[in-house]
């Protein structure tokens, strides 16, 4: 079972609707496919997204991206990838223990 969603609000904590994020793409193993208005983690065996992708746009600020990294780190994401279409570059973070750590950036070739 794998659930893949794009731009879907993810609520990691019940009763706290201000804590939310809408990744460009999130992948959750162990959760069945299906239509959802949002991803309420407590209704899905408390399984957080394991993989998250964000695609940079000109409106994204460094502060915003730092907040996203902190959110994904705090809420158990295992892999977090950021694609910069202007630079054709992919950067990523992998969980080791309690934290996400940056891996080497890659320029993509076509």
Short mmCIF file of C-alpha atoms in Angstrom, two decimals, residues 34-106:
data_model
loop_
_atom_site.label_atom_id
_atom_site.label_comp_id
_atom_site.label_asym_id
_atom_site.label_seq_id
_atom_site.Cartn_x
_atom_site.Cartn_y
_atom_site.Cartn_z
CA UNK A 34 -7.98 6.90 -1.85
CA UNK A 35 -9.53 10.33 -2.05
CA UNK A 36 -8.94 12.54 0.96
CA UNK A 37 -9.71 16.18 1.57
CA UNK A 38 -6.60 16.33 3.76
CA UNK A 39 -4.14 13.91 5.35
CA UNK A 40 -4.99 13.61 9.05
CA UNK A 41 -2.12 11.56 10.41
CA UNK A 42 -3.99 10.32 13.51
CA UNK A 43 -6.64 8.76 11.21
CA UNK A 44 -3.93 6.87 9.29
CA UNK A 45 -2.35 4.80 12.08
CA UNK A 46 -0.25 7.88 12.92
CA UNK A 47 1.99 7.25 9.89
CA UNK A 48 3.78 10.41 8.70
CA UNK A 49 4.82 10.86 5.08
CA UNK A 50 8.11 9.05 4.57
CA UNK A 51 9.15 11.03 1.48
CA UNK A 52 8.39 14.68 0.67
CA UNK A 53 9.21 16.67 -2.48
CA UNK A 54 9.11 20.44 -2.85
CA UNK A 55 9.55 22.28 -6.15
CA UNK A 56 10.97 25.77 -5.76
CA UNK A 57 9.19 28.70 -7.35
CA UNK A 58 10.32 32.34 -7.53
CA UNK A 59 8.01 33.18 -4.61
CA UNK A 60 9.69 30.75 -2.19
CA UNK A 61 11.93 32.47 0.36
CA UNK A 62 14.83 30.93 2.24
CA UNK A 63 12.95 31.57 5.49
CA UNK A 64 9.94 29.62 4.18
CA UNK A 65 12.11 26.70 3.06
CA UNK A 66 13.88 26.65 6.45
CA UNK A 67 10.48 26.48 8.17
CA UNK A 68 9.48 23.56 5.94
CA UNK A 69 12.69 21.71 6.77
CA UNK A 70 12.06 22.20 10.50
CA UNK A 71 8.45 21.03 10.12
CA UNK A 72 9.40 17.89 8.18
CA UNK A 73 12.21 17.15 10.62
CA UNK A 74 9.95 17.60 13.65
CA UNK A 75 7.15 15.44 12.24
CA UNK A 76 9.12 12.37 11.19
CA UNK A 77 9.71 12.66 7.44
CA UNK A 78 12.47 10.21 6.43
CA UNK A 79 13.51 11.82 3.12
CA UNK A 80 12.99 15.41 1.95
CA UNK A 81 13.92 16.57 -1.56
CA UNK A 82 13.90 20.06 -3.06
CA UNK A 83 14.02 20.59 -6.82
CA UNK A 84 15.13 23.97 -8.16
CA UNK A 85 13.95 24.17 -11.79
CA UNK A 86 15.89 27.40 -12.45
CA UNK A 87 19.19 25.72 -11.57
CA UNK A 88 18.05 22.22 -12.59
CA UNK A 89 19.35 21.09 -9.21
CA UNK A 90 18.10 18.55 -6.69
CA UNK A 91 19.00 18.79 -3.01
CA UNK A 92 17.91 16.44 -0.31
CA UNK A 93 17.87 15.49 3.33
CA UNK A 94 17.89 12.01 4.85
CA UNK A 95 16.97 11.07 8.40
CA UNK A 96 19.69 9.65 10.58
CA UNK A 97 18.51 9.09 14.13
CA UNK A 98 16.41 12.02 15.27
CA UNK A 99 17.30 14.51 12.53
CA UNK A 100 17.34 15.13 8.80
CA UNK A 101 20.83 15.71 7.36
CA UNK A 102 21.62 17.31 4.02
CA UNK A 103 23.04 15.10 1.29
CA UNK A 104 25.13 16.27 -1.66
CA UNK A 105 23.31 18.46 -4.18
CA UNK A 106 23.03 17.09 -7.69
#
